[in-house]
GROMACS .gro file of N, CA and C in nm:
model
  498
    1MET      N    1   0.085  -0.105   0.004
    1MET     CA    2  -0.013   0.013  -0.007
    1MET      C    3   0.105   0.122  -0.007
    2SER      N    4   0.065   0.211  -0.094
    2SER     CA    5   0.123   0.374  -0.081
    2SER      C    6   0.127   0.403   0.055
    3GLU      N    7   0.210   0.495   0.067
    3GLU     CA    8   0.201   0.592   0.165
    3GLU      C    9   0.097   0.700   0.181
    4PHE      N   10   0.040   0.705   0.293
    4PHE     CA   11  -0.079   0.795   0.317
    4PHE      C   12  -0.091   0.860   0.449
    5VAL      N   13  -0.167   0.966   0.443
    5VAL     CA   14  -0.187   1.064   0.579
    5VAL      C   15  -0.341   1.029   0.602
    6THR      N   16  -0.387   0.998   0.719
    6THR     CA   17  -0.547   0.990   0.720
    6THR      C   18  -0.631   1.123   0.707
    7CYS      N   19  -0.554   1.193   0.762
    7CYS     CA   20  -0.636   1.346   0.734
    7CYS      C   21  -0.663   1.362   0.582
    8ASP      N   22  -0.571   1.340   0.474
    8ASP     CA   23  -0.564   1.353   0.332
    8ASP      C   24  -0.659   1.232   0.307
    9LEU      N   25  -0.658   1.133   0.344
    9LEU     CA   26  -0.747   1.033   0.292
    9LEU      C   27  -0.897   1.078   0.335
   10LEU      N   28  -0.905   1.134   0.449
   10LEU     CA   29  -1.041   1.189   0.483
   10LEU      C   30  -1.096   1.290   0.410
   11ASP      N   31  -1.006   1.399   0.403
   11ASP     CA   32  -1.044   1.516   0.306
   11ASP      C   33  -1.073   1.476   0.152
   12ASP      N   34  -0.995   1.402   0.129
   12ASP     CA   35  -0.991   1.324  -0.049
   12ASP      C   36  -1.136   1.256  -0.042
   13ASN      N   37  -1.182   1.213   0.039
   13ASN     CA   38  -1.274   1.110   0.022
   13ASN      C   39  -1.427   1.168   0.109
   14ALA      N   40  -1.417   1.312   0.097
   14ALA     CA   41  -1.542   1.365   0.187
   14ALA      C   42  -1.683   1.330   0.134
   15ASP      N   43  -1.691   1.266   0.017
   15ASP     CA   44  -1.826   1.255  -0.015
   15ASP      C   45  -1.864   1.080   0.020
   16LYS      N   46  -1.780   1.024   0.077
   16LYS     CA   47  -1.775   0.919   0.100
   16LYS      C   48  -1.816   0.880   0.264
   17ASP      N   49  -1.880   0.742   0.308
   17ASP     CA   50  -1.906   0.748   0.461
   17ASP      C   51  -1.824   0.676   0.503
   18ILE      N   52  -1.724   0.745   0.574
   18ILE     CA   53  -1.614   0.729   0.660
   18ILE      C   54  -1.624   0.767   0.810
   19GLN      N   55  -1.601   0.664   0.890
   19GLN     CA   56  -1.590   0.670   1.033
   19GLN      C   57  -1.477   0.705   1.070
   20VAL      N   58  -1.447   0.759   1.191
   20VAL     CA   59  -1.318   0.818   1.256
   20VAL      C   60  -1.314   0.762   1.399
   21VAL      N   61  -1.224   0.689   1.445
   21VAL     CA   62  -1.243   0.633   1.586
   21VAL      C   63  -1.215   0.753   1.669
   22SER      N   64  -1.303   0.758   1.780
   22SER     CA   65  -1.264   0.849   1.873
   22SER      C   66  -1.216   0.816   1.973
   23PRO      N   67  -1.114   0.913   2.071
   23PRO     CA   68  -1.083   0.857   2.195
   23PRO      C   69  -1.205   0.819   2.293
   24SER      N   70  -1.172   0.720   2.355
   24SER     CA   71  -1.292   0.695   2.435
   24SER      C   72  -1.330   0.777   2.532
   25MET      N   73  -1.452   0.777   2.596
   25MET     CA   74  -1.452   0.907   2.711
   25MET      C   75  -1.375   0.891   2.804
   26ASP      N   76  -1.332   0.777   2.862
   26ASP     CA   77  -1.227   0.760   2.980
   26ASP      C   78  -1.093   0.783   2.928
   27GLY      N   79  -1.064   0.888   2.834
   27GLY     CA   80  -0.946   0.946   2.819
   27GLY      C   81  -0.841   0.808   2.753
   28LYS      N   82  -0.872   0.703   2.714
   28LYS     CA   83  -0.784   0.622   2.626
   28LYS      C   84  -0.762   0.665   2.474
   29PHE      N   85  -0.638   0.691   2.467
   29PHE     CA   86  -0.629   0.698   2.318
   29PHE      C   87  -0.519   0.591   2.256
   30PHE      N   88  -0.539   0.583   2.130
   30PHE     CA   89  -0.453   0.489   2.067
   30PHE      C   90  -0.331   0.526   2.045
   31ARG      N   91  -0.209   0.428   2.046
   31ARG     CA   92  -0.087   0.493   2.029
   31ARG      C   93  -0.013   0.387   1.931
   32SER      N   94   0.067   0.441   1.856
   32SER     CA   95   0.149   0.378   1.762
   32SER      C   96   0.282   0.324   1.840
   33PHE      N   97   0.294   0.181   1.810
   33PHE     CA   98   0.386   0.087   1.854
   33PHE      C   99   0.489   0.025   1.758
   34GLY      N  100   0.405  -0.015   1.629
   34GLY     CA  101   0.480  -0.067   1.524
   34GLY      C  102   0.596  -0.001   1.448
   35GLY      N  103   0.651  -0.062   1.402
   35GLY     CA  104   0.784   0.015   1.312
   35GLY      C  105   0.704   0.098   1.162
   36LYS      N  106   0.614   0.045   1.114
   36LYS     CA  107   0.522   0.101   1.029
   36LYS      C  108   0.426   0.205   1.095
   37LYS      N  109   0.462   0.347   1.042
   37LYS     CA  110   0.389   0.441   1.096
   37LYS      C  111   0.245   0.455   1.025
   38ALA      N  112   0.232   0.433   0.920
   38ALA     CA  113   0.069   0.445   0.853
   38ALA      C  114   0.062   0.287   0.779
   39PHE      N  115  -0.045   0.255   0.781
   39PHE     CA  116  -0.094   0.126   0.729
   39PHE      C  117  -0.233   0.107   0.743
   40GLY      N  118  -0.281   0.013   0.619
   40GLY     CA  119  -0.402   0.000   0.595
   40GLY      C  120  -0.445  -0.130   0.537
   41GLY      N  121  -0.549  -0.142   0.524
   41GLY     CA  122  -0.585  -0.272   0.448
   41GLY      C  123  -0.740  -0.341   0.493
   42GLN      N  124  -0.782  -0.438   0.465
   42GLN     CA  125  -0.891  -0.512   0.473
   42GLN      C  126  -0.895  -0.575   0.633
   43ALA      N  127  -1.013  -0.512   0.704
   43ALA     CA  128  -0.999  -0.557   0.845
   43ALA      C  129  -1.057  -0.726   0.849
   44VAL      N  130  -0.963  -0.780   0.961
   44VAL     CA  131  -0.993  -0.910   0.993
   44VAL      C  132  -1.042  -0.895   1.120
   45THR      N  133  -1.173  -0.912   1.177
   45THR     CA  134  -1.192  -0.874   1.306
   45THR      C  135  -1.200  -1.008   1.422
   46VAL      N  136  -1.152  -0.983   1.544
   46VAL     CA  137  -1.147  -1.101   1.656
   46VAL      C  138  -1.190  -1.014   1.774
   47LYS      N  139  -1.292  -1.065   1.860
   47LYS     CA  140  -1.304  -1.039   1.967
   47LYS      C  141  -1.265  -1.112   2.077
   48CYS      N  142  -1.151  -1.062   2.183
   48CYS     CA  143  -1.136  -1.142   2.308
   48CYS      C  144  -1.117  -1.063   2.433
   49PHE      N  145  -1.106  -1.121   2.516
   49PHE     CA  146  -1.083  -1.065   2.662
   49PHE      C  147  -0.959  -1.140   2.724
   50GLU      N  148  -0.857  -1.062   2.721
   50GLU     CA  149  -0.742  -1.123   2.806
   50GLU      C  150  -0.710  -1.271   2.790
   51ASP      N  151  -0.723  -1.307   2.636
   51ASP     CA  152  -0.686  -1.453   2.587
   51ASP      C  153  -0.652  -1.431   2.426
   52ASN      N  154  -0.529  -1.464   2.410
   52ASN     CA  155  -0.485  -1.414   2.276
   52ASN      C  156  -0.472  -1.521   2.196
   53SER      N  157  -0.563  -1.607   2.229
   53SER     CA  158  -0.536  -1.740   2.113
   53SER      C  159  -0.582  -1.746   1.991
   54ARG      N  160  -0.689  -1.647   1.953
   54ARG     CA  161  -0.709  -1.636   1.830
   54ARG      C  162  -0.656  -1.522   1.749
   55VAL      N  163  -0.577  -1.420   1.838
   55VAL     CA  164  -0.485  -1.354   1.782
   55VAL      C  165  -0.364  -1.433   1.713
   56LYS      N  166  -0.314  -1.507   1.808
   56LYS     CA  167  -0.202  -1.603   1.730
   56LYS      C  168  -0.251  -1.666   1.630
   57GLU      N  169  -0.354  -1.746   1.634
   57GLU     CA  170  -0.412  -1.817   1.501
   57GLU      C  171  -0.378  -1.736   1.394
   58LEU      N  172  -0.489  -1.622   1.389
   58LEU     CA  173  -0.520  -1.556   1.260
   58LEU      C  174  -0.391  -1.482   1.213
   59LEU      N  175  -0.290  -1.441   1.300
   59LEU     CA  176  -0.171  -1.392   1.259
   59LEU      C  177  -0.052  -1.461   1.177
   60ALA      N  178  -0.099  -1.606   1.207
   60ALA     CA  179  -0.048  -1.700   1.143
   60ALA      C  180  -0.087  -1.759   1.006
   61THR      N  181  -0.178  -1.710   0.943
   61THR     CA  182  -0.216  -1.704   0.822
   61THR      C  183  -0.202  -1.603   0.759
   62ASP      N  184  -0.237  -1.636   0.598
   62ASP     CA  185  -0.191  -1.537   0.494
   62ASP      C  186  -0.263  -1.394   0.533
   63GLY      N  187  -0.170  -1.302   0.561
   63GLY     CA  188  -0.240  -1.166   0.583
   63GLY      C  189  -0.218  -1.035   0.469
   64ALA      N  190  -0.191  -1.094   0.354
   64ALA     CA  191  -0.160  -0.996   0.261
   64ALA      C  192  -0.283  -0.869   0.229
   65GLY      N  193  -0.191  -0.771   0.259
   65GLY     CA  194  -0.324  -0.657   0.237
   65GLY      C  195  -0.445  -0.636   0.355
   66LYS      N  196  -0.407  -0.705   0.465
   66LYS     CA  197  -0.505  -0.687   0.565
   66LYS      C  198  -0.453  -0.660   0.686
   67VAL      N  199  -0.543  -0.595   0.812
   67VAL     CA  200  -0.521  -0.538   0.936
   67VAL      C  201  -0.589  -0.661   1.036
   68LEU      N  202  -0.556  -0.688   1.127
   68LEU     CA  203  -0.615  -0.748   1.249
   68LEU      C  204  -0.681  -0.650   1.319
   69VAL      N  205  -0.809  -0.660   1.352
   69VAL     CA  206  -0.846  -0.550   1.447
   69VAL      C  207  -0.908  -0.635   1.554
   70VAL      N  208  -0.847  -0.592   1.656
   70VAL     CA  209  -0.867  -0.680   1.780
   70VAL      C  210  -0.951  -0.612   1.910
   71ASP      N  211  -1.070  -0.656   1.932
   71ASP     CA  212  -1.168  -0.601   2.040
   71ASP      C  213  -1.109  -0.660   2.171
   72GLY      N  214  -1.001  -0.601   2.256
   72GLY     CA  215  -0.983  -0.655   2.369
   72GLY      C  216  -1.061  -0.597   2.469
   73GLY      N  217  -1.176  -0.544   2.473
   73GLY     CA  218  -1.239  -0.531   2.586
   73GLY      C  219  -1.180  -0.380   2.663
   74ALA      N  220  -1.056  -0.353   2.594
   74ALA     CA  221  -0.983  -0.225   2.669
   74ALA      C  222  -0.923  -0.283   2.786
   75SER      N  223  -0.912  -0.389   2.779
   75SER     CA  224  -0.802  -0.453   2.910
   75SER      C  225  -0.685  -0.392   2.919
   76MET      N  226  -0.656  -0.344   3.025
   76MET     CA  227  -0.531  -0.291   3.062
   76MET      C  228  -0.424  -0.400   3.166
   77ARG      N  229  -0.496  -0.499   3.183
   77ARG     CA  230  -0.422  -0.601   3.272
   77ARG      C  231  -0.325  -0.688   3.208
   78CYS      N  232  -0.345  -0.718   3.063
   78CYS     CA  233  -0.233  -0.790   3.015
   78CYS      C  234  -0.257  -0.777   2.841
   79ALA      N  235  -0.140  -0.818   2.792
   79ALA     CA  236  -0.093  -0.781   2.636
   79ALA      C  237  -0.164  -0.889   2.540
   80LEU      N  238  -0.219  -0.825   2.438
   80LEU     CA  239  -0.274  -0.953   2.359
   80LEU      C  240  -0.186  -0.953   2.229
   81LEU      N  241  -0.078  -0.874   2.228
   81LEU     CA  242   0.008  -0.891   2.140
   81LEU      C  243   0.181  -0.870   2.177
   82GLY      N  244   0.261  -0.941   2.124
   82GLY     CA  245   0.375  -0.939   2.181
   82GLY      C  246   0.487  -0.977   2.035
   83ASP      N  247   0.610  -0.958   2.078
   83ASP     CA  248   0.707  -0.965   1.965
   83ASP      C  249   0.698  -1.111   1.878
   84MET      N  250   0.681  -1.199   1.956
   84MET     CA  251   0.694  -1.312   1.853
   84MET      C  252   0.565  -1.341   1.758
   85ILE      N  253   0.447  -1.287   1.827
   85ILE     CA  254   0.326  -1.301   1.740
   85ILE      C  255   0.361  -1.225   1.642
   86ALA      N  256   0.427  -1.079   1.678
   86ALA     CA  257   0.404  -0.981   1.563
   86ALA      C  258   0.544  -1.030   1.442
   87GLU      N  259   0.613  -1.104   1.507
   87GLU     CA  260   0.701  -1.166   1.384
   87GLU      C  261   0.632  -1.248   1.300
   88SER      N  262   0.527  -1.342   1.361
   88SER     CA  263   0.477  -1.402   1.263
   88SER      C  264   0.380  -1.340   1.155
   89ALA      N  265   0.330  -1.225   1.223
   89ALA     CA  266   0.256  -1.117   1.149
   89ALA      C  267   0.316  -1.056   1.032
   90VAL      N  268   0.428  -1.032   1.047
   90VAL     CA  269   0.524  -0.989   0.939
   90VAL      C  270   0.556  -1.105   0.830
   91LYS      N  271   0.602  -1.222   0.890
   91LYS     CA  272   0.612  -1.347   0.812
   91LYS      C  273   0.511  -1.396   0.683
   92TYR      N  274   0.385  -1.375   0.767
   92TYR     CA  275   0.276  -1.379   0.672
   92TYR      C  276   0.191  -1.265   0.603
   93GLY      N  277   0.271  -1.156   0.607
   93GLY     CA  278   0.246  -1.063   0.536
   93GLY      C  279   0.138  -0.953   0.562
   94TRP      N  280   0.119  -0.965   0.689
   94TRP     CA  281  -0.014  -0.877   0.759
   94TRP      C  282   0.052  -0.693   0.740
   95ALA      N  283  -0.053  -0.625   0.695
   95ALA     CA  284   0.003  -0.465   0.718
   95ALA      C  285   0.020  -0.425   0.854
   96GLY      N  286  -0.087  -0.465   0.924
   96GLY     CA  287  -0.096  -0.421   1.083
   96GLY      C  288  -0.156  -0.482   1.171
   97VAL      N  289  -0.188  -0.447   1.294
   97VAL     CA  290  -0.248  -0.489   1.404
   97VAL      C  291  -0.303  -0.384   1.471
   98ILE      N  292  -0.434  -0.359   1.512
   98ILE     CA  293  -0.495  -0.265   1.580
   98ILE      C  294  -0.556  -0.351   1.716
   99VAL      N  295  -0.530  -0.312   1.847
   99VAL     CA  296  -0.555  -0.360   1.956
   99VAL      C  297  -0.626  -0.267   2.044
  100TYR      N  298  -0.766  -0.307   2.047
  100TYR     CA  299  -0.824  -0.206   2.183
  100TYR      C  300  -0.825  -0.294   2.322
  101GLY      N  301  -0.673  -0.265   2.357
  101GLY     CA  302  -0.605  -0.322   2.467
  101GLY      C  303  -0.489  -0.285   2.471
  102CYS      N  304  -0.390  -0.371   2.515
  102CYS     CA  305  -0.264  -0.370   2.528
  102CYS      C  306  -0.151  -0.454   2.471
  103VAL      N  307  -0.039  -0.413   2.449
  103VAL     CA  308   0.061  -0.516   2.362
  103VAL      C  309   0.173  -0.475   2.480
  104ARG      N  310   0.304  -0.580   2.433
  104ARG     CA  311   0.406  -0.579   2.511
  104ARG      C  312   0.511  -0.592   2.432
  105ASP      N  313   0.648  -0.604   2.455
  105ASP     CA  314   0.771  -0.613   2.388
  105ASP      C  315   0.780  -0.506   2.296
  106VAL      N  316   0.749  -0.348   2.347
  106VAL     CA  317   0.729  -0.260   2.253
  106VAL      C  318   0.870  -0.206   2.179
  107ASP      N  319   0.975  -0.241   2.254
  107ASP     CA  320   1.095  -0.192   2.177
  107ASP      C  321   1.131  -0.290   2.067
  108ALA      N  322   1.085  -0.408   2.078
  108ALA     CA  323   1.092  -0.519   1.969
  108ALA      C  324   0.999  -0.479   1.849
  109LEU      N  325   0.871  -0.443   1.881
  109LEU     CA  326   0.754  -0.399   1.791
  109LEU      C  327   0.785  -0.270   1.687
  110THR      N  328   0.897  -0.183   1.738
  110THR     CA  329   0.899  -0.073   1.683
  110THR      C  330   1.033  -0.139   1.582
  111GLU      N  331   1.086  -0.194   1.585
  111GLU     CA  332   1.184  -0.282   1.484
  111GLU      C  333   1.125  -0.348   1.372
  112LEU      N  334   1.001  -0.375   1.385
  112LEU     CA  335   0.917  -0.460   1.275
  112LEU      C  336   0.859  -0.382   1.145
  113ASP      N  337   0.847  -0.443   1.052
  113ASP     CA  338   0.794  -0.404   0.934
  113ASP      C  339   0.651  -0.411   0.963
  114LEU      N  340   0.563  -0.373   1.058
  114LEU     CA  341   0.426  -0.403   1.099
  114LEU      C  342   0.380  -0.282   1.175
  115GLY      N  343   0.251  -0.238   1.114
  115GLY     CA  344   0.172  -0.106   1.188
  115GLY      C  345   0.133  -0.196   1.315
  116VAL      N  346   0.146  -0.102   1.445
  116VAL     CA  347   0.078  -0.182   1.546
  116VAL      C  348   0.031  -0.030   1.622
  117HIS      N  349  -0.097  -0.035   1.643
  117HIS     CA  350  -0.170   0.075   1.718
  117HIS      C  351  -0.237  -0.020   1.854
  118ALA      N  352  -0.228   0.026   1.962
  118ALA     CA  353  -0.296  -0.028   2.093
  118ALA      C  354  -0.330   0.098   2.180
  119LEU      N  355  -0.363   0.067   2.307
  119LEU     CA  356  -0.430   0.150   2.390
  119LEU      C  357  -0.293   0.172   2.489
  120GLY      N  358  -0.246   0.083   2.503
  120GLY     CA  359  -0.105   0.102   2.596
  120GLY      C  360  -0.013  -0.042   2.599
  121CYS      N  361   0.047  -0.030   2.674
  121CYS     CA  362   0.150  -0.142   2.689
  121CYS      C  363   0.189  -0.174   2.827
  122ILE      N  364   0.187  -0.349   2.834
  122ILE     CA  365   0.231  -0.395   2.988
  122ILE      C  366   0.292  -0.490   2.949
  123PRO      N  367   0.381  -0.543   3.060
  123PRO     CA  368   0.487  -0.677   3.033
  123PRO      C  369   0.393  -0.804   3.055
  124GLN      N  370   0.260  -0.794   3.117
  124GLN     CA  371   0.203  -0.904   3.150
  124GLN      C  372   0.149  -0.970   3.035
  125LYS      N  373   0.160  -1.107   2.994
  125LYS     CA  374   0.116  -1.179   2.878
  125LYS      C  375  -0.022  -1.218   2.916
  126SER      N  376  -0.106  -1.269   2.809
  126SER     CA  377  -0.251  -1.296   2.833
  126SER      C  378  -0.234  -1.443   2.854
  127THR      N  379  -0.391  -1.508   2.892
  127THR     CA  380  -0.421  -1.635   2.898
  127THR      C  381  -0.419  -1.706   2.744
  128ARG      N  382  -0.403  -1.860   2.731
  128ARG     CA  383  -0.453  -1.916   2.601
  128ARG      C  384  -0.538  -1.990   2.639
  129LYS      N  385  -0.647  -1.974   2.655
  129LYS     CA  386  -0.758  -2.091   2.673
  129LYS      C  387  -0.836  -2.101   2.521
  130GLY      N  388  -0.809  -2.072   2.402
  130GLY     CA  389  -0.885  -2.062   2.288
  130GLY      C  390  -1.009  -2.012   2.307
  131ILE      N  391  -1.031  -1.895   2.372
  131ILE     CA  392  -1.141  -1.824   2.383
  131ILE      C  393  -1.145  -1.667   2.305
  132GLY      N  394  -1.237  -1.688   2.209
  132GLY     CA  395  -1.263  -1.567   2.132
  132GLY      C  396  -1.316  -1.591   2.017
  133GLU      N  397  -1.397  -1.465   1.959
  133GLU     CA  398  -1.478  -1.469   1.841
  133GLU      C  399  -1.431  -1.385   1.704
  134THR      N  400  -1.432  -1.474   1.621
  134THR     CA  401  -1.396  -1.392   1.484
  134THR      C  402  -1.477  -1.361   1.375
  135GLY      N  403  -1.458  -1.271   1.302
  135GLY     CA  404  -1.542  -1.240   1.184
  135GLY      C  405  -1.667  -1.157   1.253
  136VAL      N  406  -1.650  -1.110   1.362
  136VAL     CA  407  -1.760  -1.027   1.424
  136VAL      C  408  -1.742  -0.860   1.394
  137THR      N  409  -1.841  -0.813   1.425
  137THR     CA  410  -1.851  -0.658   1.403
  137THR      C  411  -1.827  -0.636   1.554
  138LEU      N  412  -1.718  -0.534   1.548
  138LEU     CA  413  -1.679  -0.468   1.663
  138LEU      C  414  -1.714  -0.338   1.672
  139ASN      N  415  -1.735  -0.323   1.798
  139ASN     CA  416  -1.780  -0.170   1.852
  139ASN      C  417  -1.686  -0.107   1.951
  140PHE      N  418  -1.613   0.012   1.923
  140PHE     CA  419  -1.547   0.072   2.005
  140PHE      C  420  -1.497   0.225   1.965
  141GLY      N  421  -1.447   0.304   2.031
  141GLY     CA  422  -1.430   0.419   1.983
  141GLY      C  423  -1.542   0.499   1.900
  142GLY      N  424  -1.656   0.458   1.932
  142GLY     CA  425  -1.757   0.538   1.860
  142GLY      C  426  -1.778   0.498   1.712
  143VAL      N  427  -1.721   0.364   1.665
  143VAL     CA  428  -1.754   0.330   1.548
  143VAL      C  429  -1.770   0.176   1.534
  144SER      N  430  -1.839   0.127   1.443
  144SER     CA  431  -1.869  -0.026   1.417
  144SER      C  432  -1.768  -0.072   1.291
  145ILE      N  433  -1.691  -0.172   1.353
  145ILE     CA  434  -1.606  -0.218   1.242
  145ILE      C  435  -1.636  -0.365   1.224
  146LYS      N  436  -1.689  -0.364   1.087
  146LYS     CA  437  -1.717  -0.500   1.038
  146LYS      C  438  -1.606  -0.592   0.940
  147ASP      N  439  -1.592  -0.720   0.971
  147ASP     CA  440  -1.522  -0.785   0.912
  147ASP      C  441  -1.506  -0.784   0.761
  148GLY      N  442  -1.410  -0.743   0.706
  148GLY     CA  443  -1.401  -0.718   0.552
  148GLY      C  444  -1.404  -0.555   0.534
  149ALA      N  445  -1.425  -0.469   0.645
  149ALA     CA  446  -1.430  -0.309   0.646
  149ALA      C  447  -1.288  -0.278   0.576
  150TYR      N  448  -1.244  -0.172   0.570
  150TYR     CA  449  -1.126  -0.119   0.519
  150TYR      C  450  -1.100  -0.005   0.668
  151VAL      N  451  -0.983  -0.048   0.674
  151VAL     CA  452  -0.920   0.033   0.814
  151VAL      C  453  -0.775   0.115   0.762
  152TYR      N  454  -0.782   0.238   0.802
  152TYR     CA  455  -0.635   0.317   0.758
  152TYR      C  456  -0.585   0.367   0.900
  153ALA      N  457  -0.466   0.365   0.932
  153ALA     CA  458  -0.421   0.406   1.059
  153ALA      C  459  -0.296   0.496   1.075
  154ASP      N  460  -0.253   0.589   1.097
  154ASP     CA  461  -0.139   0.668   1.157
  154ASP      C  462  -0.135   0.733   1.255
  155ASN      N  463  -0.064   0.827   1.296
  155ASN     CA  464  -0.015   0.893   1.392
  155ASN      C  465  -0.147   0.992   1.426
  156ASN      N  466  -0.256   1.005   1.316
  156ASN     CA  467  -0.335   1.124   1.341
  156ASN      C  468  -0.454   1.047   1.386
  157GLY      N  469  -0.453   0.896   1.375
  157GLY     CA  470  -0.585   0.839   1.410
  157GLY      C  471  -0.618   0.735   1.306
  158ILE      N  472  -0.759   0.687   1.321
  158ILE     CA  473  -0.803   0.550   1.239
  158ILE      C  474  -0.939   0.572   1.194
  159LEU      N  475  -0.920   0.542   1.068
  159LEU     CA  476  -1.074   0.554   0.990
  159LEU      C  477  -1.118   0.418   0.938
  160VAL      N  478  -1.223   0.405   0.912
  160VAL     CA  479  -1.302   0.274   0.902
  160VAL      C  480  -1.386   0.309   0.769
  161SER      N  481  -1.371   0.224   0.667
  161SER     CA  482  -1.466   0.276   0.550
  161SER      C  483  -1.511   0.146   0.482
  162ASP      N  484  -1.638   0.099   0.447
  162ASP     CA  485  -1.707   0.001   0.390
  162ASP      C  486  -1.636  -0.019   0.242
  163ALA      N  487  -1.574   0.085   0.182
  163ALA     CA  488  -1.495   0.075   0.021
  163ALA      C  489  -1.361   0.101   0.077
  164ALA      N  490  -1.271   0.077  -0.018
  164ALA     CA  491  -1.098   0.087  -0.018
  164ALA      C  492  -1.117   0.236  -0.050
  165LEU      N  493  -1.008   0.300   0.037
  165LEU     CA  494  -0.996   0.463   0.001
  165LEU      C  495  -0.864   0.460  -0.079
  166ILE      N  496  -0.785   0.374  -0.078
  166ILE     CA  497  -0.639   0.369  -0.183
  166ILE      C  498  -0.654   0.291  -0.293
   0.00000   0.00000   0.00000
């Protein structure tokens, strides 16, 4: 995907129905943790709470042109993505990962050719009990993200669209 700025994408596509992820009411903001500062693609959705089993499974599949969007319930108690799973994502061609929750191994994440946005970081890993739903519509940050929608992220924010913008 070519370089882009979400501000310009929004301005250039003013005639399209584009959702903008808002900071949550409790002051949680998405931050960039990956080596790729702007990333986008077709959303693959997963909803899981403090269990990254499905995240690990999905990021070990072909991710060309895709972004994994994870609704972790905004948990700040454990990370749903770390360096080893992120390295798998790079190996399988994923453009990025957006986590409504935490990540870990942040120094290693910044070295990877992968976009990563999350609410925060914590050294605690999650459990793996095989719990989580894939291919579901996610709701956070004032938007609904359907599996197969298009997401674009950079340091300005995150956009969601039913149609490709690039």
